[in-house]
Structure formats: structure tokens, C-alpha cells
XYZ file of C-alpha atoms in Angstrom:
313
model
C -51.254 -12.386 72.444
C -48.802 -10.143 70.891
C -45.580 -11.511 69.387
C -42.237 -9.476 69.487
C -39.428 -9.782 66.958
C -36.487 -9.677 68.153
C -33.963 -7.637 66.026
C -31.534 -9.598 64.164
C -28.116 -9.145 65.230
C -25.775 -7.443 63.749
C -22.966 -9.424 61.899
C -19.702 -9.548 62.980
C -17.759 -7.445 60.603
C -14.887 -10.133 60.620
C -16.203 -12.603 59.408
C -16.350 -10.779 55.864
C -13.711 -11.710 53.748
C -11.110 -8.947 53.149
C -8.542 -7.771 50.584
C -5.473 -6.237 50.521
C -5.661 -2.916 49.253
C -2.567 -0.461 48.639
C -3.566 2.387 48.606
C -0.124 4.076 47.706
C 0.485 2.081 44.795
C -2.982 2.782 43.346
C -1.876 6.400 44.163
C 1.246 6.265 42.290
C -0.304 4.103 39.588
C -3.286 6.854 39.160
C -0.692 9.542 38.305
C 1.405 8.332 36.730
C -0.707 7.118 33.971
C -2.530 11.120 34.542
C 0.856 12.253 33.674
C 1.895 10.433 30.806
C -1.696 11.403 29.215
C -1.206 15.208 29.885
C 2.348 14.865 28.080
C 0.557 13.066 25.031
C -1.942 15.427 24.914
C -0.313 18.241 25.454
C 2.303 17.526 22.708
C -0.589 17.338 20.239
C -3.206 19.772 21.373
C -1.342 22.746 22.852
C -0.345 25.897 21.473
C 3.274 26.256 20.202
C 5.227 28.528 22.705
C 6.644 30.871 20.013
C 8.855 33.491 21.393
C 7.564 36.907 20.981
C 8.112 39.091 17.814
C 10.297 42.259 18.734
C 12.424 45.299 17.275
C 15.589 43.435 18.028
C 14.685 40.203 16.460
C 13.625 41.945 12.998
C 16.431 44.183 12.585
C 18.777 41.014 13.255
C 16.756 38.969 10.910
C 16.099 41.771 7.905
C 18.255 44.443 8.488
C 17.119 45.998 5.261
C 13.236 45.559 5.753
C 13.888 47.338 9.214
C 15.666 50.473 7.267
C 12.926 50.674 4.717
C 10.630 50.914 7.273
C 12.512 53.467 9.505
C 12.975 55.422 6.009
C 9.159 55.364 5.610
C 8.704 56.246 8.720
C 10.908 59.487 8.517
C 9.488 60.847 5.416
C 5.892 60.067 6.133
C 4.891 57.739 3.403
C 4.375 54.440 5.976
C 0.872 52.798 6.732
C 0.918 54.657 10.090
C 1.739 57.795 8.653
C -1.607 57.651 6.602
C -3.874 55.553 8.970
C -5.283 58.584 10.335
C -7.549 58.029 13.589
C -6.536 57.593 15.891
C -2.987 58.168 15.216
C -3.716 61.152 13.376
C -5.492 63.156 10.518
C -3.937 62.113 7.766
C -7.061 60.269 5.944
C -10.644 60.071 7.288
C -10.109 55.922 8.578
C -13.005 53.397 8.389
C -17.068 54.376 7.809
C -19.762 52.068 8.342
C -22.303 53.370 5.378
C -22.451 57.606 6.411
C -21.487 56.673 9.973
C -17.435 58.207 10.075
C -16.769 56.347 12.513
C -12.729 56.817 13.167
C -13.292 60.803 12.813
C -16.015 60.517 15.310
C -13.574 59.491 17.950
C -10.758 61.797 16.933
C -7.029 61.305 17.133
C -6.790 59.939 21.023
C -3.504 58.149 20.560
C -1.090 61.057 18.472
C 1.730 59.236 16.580
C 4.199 61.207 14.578
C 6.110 58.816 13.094
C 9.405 60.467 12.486
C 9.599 61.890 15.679
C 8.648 58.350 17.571
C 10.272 56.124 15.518
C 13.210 57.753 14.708
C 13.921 61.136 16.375
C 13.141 60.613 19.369
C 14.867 57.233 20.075
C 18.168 59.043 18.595
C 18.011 61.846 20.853
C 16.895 59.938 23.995
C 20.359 58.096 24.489
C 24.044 59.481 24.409
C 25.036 60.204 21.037
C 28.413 60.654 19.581
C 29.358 64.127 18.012
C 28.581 62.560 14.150
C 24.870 61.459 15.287
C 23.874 64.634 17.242
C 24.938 66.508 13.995
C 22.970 64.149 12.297
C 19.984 64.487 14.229
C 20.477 68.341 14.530
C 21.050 68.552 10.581
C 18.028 66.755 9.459
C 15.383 68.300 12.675
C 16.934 72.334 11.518
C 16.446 71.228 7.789
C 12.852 72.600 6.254
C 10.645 70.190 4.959
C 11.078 70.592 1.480
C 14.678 69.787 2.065
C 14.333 66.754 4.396
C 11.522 65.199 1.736
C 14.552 65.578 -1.017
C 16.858 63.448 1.328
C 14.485 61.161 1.913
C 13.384 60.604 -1.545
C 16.636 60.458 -3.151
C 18.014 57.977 -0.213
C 15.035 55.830 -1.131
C 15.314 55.531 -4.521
C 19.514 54.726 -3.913
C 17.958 52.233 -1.861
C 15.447 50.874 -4.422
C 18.194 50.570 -6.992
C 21.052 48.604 -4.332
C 18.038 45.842 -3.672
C 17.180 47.208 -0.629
C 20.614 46.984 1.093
C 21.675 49.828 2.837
C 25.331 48.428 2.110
C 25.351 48.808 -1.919
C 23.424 51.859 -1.911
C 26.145 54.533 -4.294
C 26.720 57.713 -3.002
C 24.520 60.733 -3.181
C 23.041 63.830 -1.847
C 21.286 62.499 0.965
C 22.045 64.827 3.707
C 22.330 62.851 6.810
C 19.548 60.013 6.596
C 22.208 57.225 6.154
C 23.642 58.306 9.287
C 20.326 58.338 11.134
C 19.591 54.922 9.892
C 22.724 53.443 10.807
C 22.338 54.410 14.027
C 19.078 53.547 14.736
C 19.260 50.162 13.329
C 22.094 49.574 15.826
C 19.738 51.035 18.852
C 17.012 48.183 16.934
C 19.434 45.372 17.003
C 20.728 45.906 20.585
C 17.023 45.854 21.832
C 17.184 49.539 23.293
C 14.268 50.720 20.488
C 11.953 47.749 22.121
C 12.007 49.399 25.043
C 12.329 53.238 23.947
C 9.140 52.721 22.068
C 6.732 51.286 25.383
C 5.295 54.488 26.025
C 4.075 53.674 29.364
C 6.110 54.264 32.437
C 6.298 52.042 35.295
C 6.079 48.448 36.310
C 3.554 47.219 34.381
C 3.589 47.753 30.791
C 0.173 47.240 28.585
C 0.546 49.845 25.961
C 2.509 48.074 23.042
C 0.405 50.606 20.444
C 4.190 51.979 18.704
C 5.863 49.012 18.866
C 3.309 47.046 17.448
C 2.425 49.942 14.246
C 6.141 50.155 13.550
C 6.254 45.997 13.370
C 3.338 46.164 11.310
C 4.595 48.945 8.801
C 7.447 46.200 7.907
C 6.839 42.757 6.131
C 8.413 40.765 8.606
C 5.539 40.905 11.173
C 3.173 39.566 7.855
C 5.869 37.170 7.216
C 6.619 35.724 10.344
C 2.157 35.325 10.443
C 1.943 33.941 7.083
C 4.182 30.880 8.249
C 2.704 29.942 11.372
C -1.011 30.598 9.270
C -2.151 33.557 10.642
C -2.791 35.322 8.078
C -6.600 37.183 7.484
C -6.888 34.752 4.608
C -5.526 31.841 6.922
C -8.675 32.519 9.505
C -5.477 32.650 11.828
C -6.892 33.974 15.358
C -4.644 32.097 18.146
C -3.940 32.755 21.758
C -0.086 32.061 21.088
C 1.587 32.164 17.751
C 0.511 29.005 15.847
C -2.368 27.254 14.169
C -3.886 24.835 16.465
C -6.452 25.058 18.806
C -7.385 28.300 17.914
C -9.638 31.099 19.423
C -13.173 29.311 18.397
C -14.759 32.410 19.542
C -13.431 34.667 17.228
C -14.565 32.098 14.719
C -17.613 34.162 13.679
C -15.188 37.393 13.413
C -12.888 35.806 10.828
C -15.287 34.213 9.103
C -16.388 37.730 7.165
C -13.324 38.566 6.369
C -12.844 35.287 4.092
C -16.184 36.987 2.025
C -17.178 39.979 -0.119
C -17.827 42.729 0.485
C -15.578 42.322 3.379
C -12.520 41.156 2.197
C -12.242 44.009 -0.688
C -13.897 46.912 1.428
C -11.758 49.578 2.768
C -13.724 50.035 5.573
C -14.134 45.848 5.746
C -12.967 46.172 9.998
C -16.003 48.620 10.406
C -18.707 46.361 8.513
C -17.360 43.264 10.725
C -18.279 45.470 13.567
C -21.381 46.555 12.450
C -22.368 43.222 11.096
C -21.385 41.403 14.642
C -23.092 44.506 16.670
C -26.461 43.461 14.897
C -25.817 39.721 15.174
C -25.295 40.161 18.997
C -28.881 42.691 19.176
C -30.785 40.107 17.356
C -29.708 37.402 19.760
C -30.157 39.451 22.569
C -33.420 40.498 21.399
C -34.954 37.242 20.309
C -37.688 36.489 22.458
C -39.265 39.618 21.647
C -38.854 39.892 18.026
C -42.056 38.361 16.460
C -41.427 35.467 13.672
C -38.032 35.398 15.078
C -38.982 33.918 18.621
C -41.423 31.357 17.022
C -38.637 29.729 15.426
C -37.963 27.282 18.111
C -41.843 25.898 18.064
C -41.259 25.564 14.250
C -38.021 23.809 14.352
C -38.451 21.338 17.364
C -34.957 20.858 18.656
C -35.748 20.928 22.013
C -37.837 18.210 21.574
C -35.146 16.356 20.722
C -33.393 16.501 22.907
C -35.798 16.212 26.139
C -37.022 13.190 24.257
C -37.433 11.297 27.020
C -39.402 13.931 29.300
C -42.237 13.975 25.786
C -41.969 10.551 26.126
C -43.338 10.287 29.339
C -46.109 12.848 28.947
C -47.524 10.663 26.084
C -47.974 7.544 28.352
């Protein structure tokens, strides 16, 4: 005799108890209590939102750091003006032991720095009849006589403390006027947009406004007090000192140590020194001694702890 079970029946679903449930509120309640911790955090993790660094804002702020540098940009004697490649072929740039590296790759990006930071701008805009003689005076002038201008307008402006106001009278041919004018082109924020190179409307290419900025102190300045200096390890997506770019971590970290940090050529032995960093990671499981390391040092045993574990029972 075979017995059949009978399936139990299923329970009426209202006899349950039940709650009210709001699902709204605990909507509203979930973000707003999202929101307020995005504001918290974001107030003390986030970047600072520091306005950009430009021509205008520098010749507003230091007037006579921005004429100093315009000077030493006429006459040749700035840090652009001897970089060499790949602005140009005034010094051999950075080696990495006999490798010449910068005068391997040439001058690809030509600056002259008279003509791009100062000529140039001058004559690209409407001029009144004292500037075009200016500019017209000083480009017919030979070289010997525009160095004399140059040199004698720098010391004048040596001696008045760097301001182009107090600086005495003198044979200096017509470099004040240049000067003048083009710190008026700086401060109206034409020269920002003089010196983009690239036409059209996207603009990537900040290489001259960026050089001149760095000939000047104000750029080193303005990175020194938010700490972003190369002694600072300052490497941040915006202008600031917190979070930080952890991955360029390992980069700044040479620079903080000899020889780097006293080498000449201290950006081309970062290089090199990261380049064979990156092939000996890439290449560790075939170096020999190298790809043992992780049977001598058990880490991973650690941490699948649990998986040994269970092979031991």
C-alpha cells in the first residue's frame, strides 16, 4: 500500500504581519545624510581650486619681476635663452652618462626669445607712432649695439631696486619704451593669448607661456607657498598640497637625494633610473634570483592564509 503526501498548502500571505514602510522618506533620508558626507569630505580631502597662473596676473602682481624677465628675454641671458634642446642650441641640455640625450632629439620646438616674447607681441597689435619707432629702432640696430642697451638698461635697473620707475636716465636706446609697452600688453591679458602658439579651438600647446612664467620668480613663488616646490615633493593635480599625485611619488622621491638633486643632468638620471625600475618589473619572472624572491619571502602566503590552511587538514 503506497501512501501519498499531500503537499502542504501554501500560507496565506495575509496573515503575516506587516509594516509600514516609506519608502520616500528613507529616500530622502539616504541622501541627505550622502550629501552632507560628500560636503565634509570634500572640504577636507579635495584639491584647492586655485585659479590658474597667467601673464596678466604676474605683471599685475610684480610689475618689476615681469620687466626683468622681458629684459632677459630681449638680450638673451634668460633660462630659455640657454636651455638649448629643444628650444635651441645654445648649450648641449641633459646626458644620461655618454648618452646626449637633448642633442639627440634636436631643437623640435625653436624659441627665440626676443622675437617671441617681446618682438613679436609688439608688432602683432596696432602700435602708436613712438612704439613702431621703438620696435623699428631696436630690430635695425646691430647686435653689438642692442647688447649695449640692454646691458646698460639692466644695470639702471639693478641700481633703482628693480623698479622700472626709479631707474635715472641713460643711453638706453629704446628698451624702456619696449618694456613699457609690453608690460601694458602683459597686464591687459593680450600677451596670454599672443603667446598660445596654436591656432584654433582647442588650445594644448602652453610651451611659451609656460618658459616665459618660469624664467620669472613669481611662478617659483607662487609654488613655494602652496608646497610645490622640488624640495616640497609637490606633484598635485590642482595647485595645492593635499591629496597629491601618489603616482608620481616614486618620481619625486629622487629628486629629494644625491646625486640627483645636485646633478645637472638630475631630470635625465630620474628617467633613466625609472626606465630601469619599470624593465626590471616588467621583466621579473624571467630574471633568475629576482623571480625567486616571492618563494623566499612568503607574502602570498599570508595572505591566502586560509586557502594553506585548508590544504594542511
Amino acid at each position: 500500500m503506497k501512501l501519498r503526501l499531500r503537499p502542504a498548502a501554501e500560507p496565506d500571505p495575509y496573515t503575516y504581519g506587516s509594516r509600514h514602510y516609506d519608502l520616500v522618506k528613507e529616500f530622502v533620508i539616504a541622501l541627505g545624510v550622502v550629501t552632507v558626507l560628500i560636503l565634509i569630505l570634500a572640504g577636507v580631502f579635495s584639491s584647492p581650486d586655485e585659479k590658474p597662473v597667467t601673464i596678466a596676473a604676474w605683471a599685475k602682481a610684480d610689475s618689476a619681476d615681469f620687466t626683468a624677465t622681458a629684459l632677459a628675454e630681449l638680450d638673451g641671458s634668460s633660462g630659455t635663452a640657454g636651455y638649448g634642446p629643444p628650444y635651441n642650441a645654445a648649450s648641449t641640455g641633459q646626458k644620461l652618462g655618454p648618452l646626449a640625450l637633448a642633442s639627440g632629439a634636436g631643437v623640435t620646438h625653436p624659441i627665440d626669445t626676443a622675437q617671441a616674447y617681446v618682438l613679436t607681441p609688439l608688432e602683432a597689435v596696432p602700435q602708436g607712432p613712438a612704439v613702431q619707432q621703438a620696435v623699428s629702432g631696436y630690430v635695425s640696430a646691430g647686435a653689438t649695439r642692442q647688447q649695449a642697451w640692454t646691458n646698460a638698461y639692466s644695470s639702471a635697473l639693478d641700481a633703482a631696486g628693480g623698479d622700472p620707475g626709479k631707474v635715472k636716465p641713460g643711453a638706453y636706446g629704446p628698451v624702456p619704451a619696449l618694456l613699457t609697452q609690453l608690460l601694458g600688453q602683459a597686464q591687459s591679458g593680450s600677451l596670454d593669448s599672443q603667446l598660445i602658439s596654436e591656432q584654433g579651438f582647442y588650445n594644448t600647446d602652453y610651451t611659451l607661456p609656460l618658459m616665459f612664467l618660469a624664467d620669472g620668480s613669481y611662478l617659483a613663488d607662487d609654488a613655494r607657498g602652496q608646497h610645490l616646490a622640488g624640495n616640497q615633493w609637490g606633484m598635485m593635480n590642482e595647485q595645492g598640497n593635499y591629496p597629491g599625485q601618489t603616482w608620481l611619488a616614486p618620481y619625486t622621491f629622487w629628486y629629494q637625494i644625491a646625486p640627483y638633486n645636485s646633478s645637472a643632468n638630475g631630470d635625465a638620471l630620474v628617467w633613466g633610473t625609472m626606465g630601469l625600475l619599470g624593465v626590471l618589473f616588467v621583466g621579473l619572472p624571467f630574471i633568475p634570483g629576482l623571480r625567486s624572491v616571492p618563494l623566499l619571502v612568503p607574502v602570498h602566503r599570508l595572505i591566502w592564509r586560509r586557502h594553506y590552511a585548508r590544504l594542511r587538514e
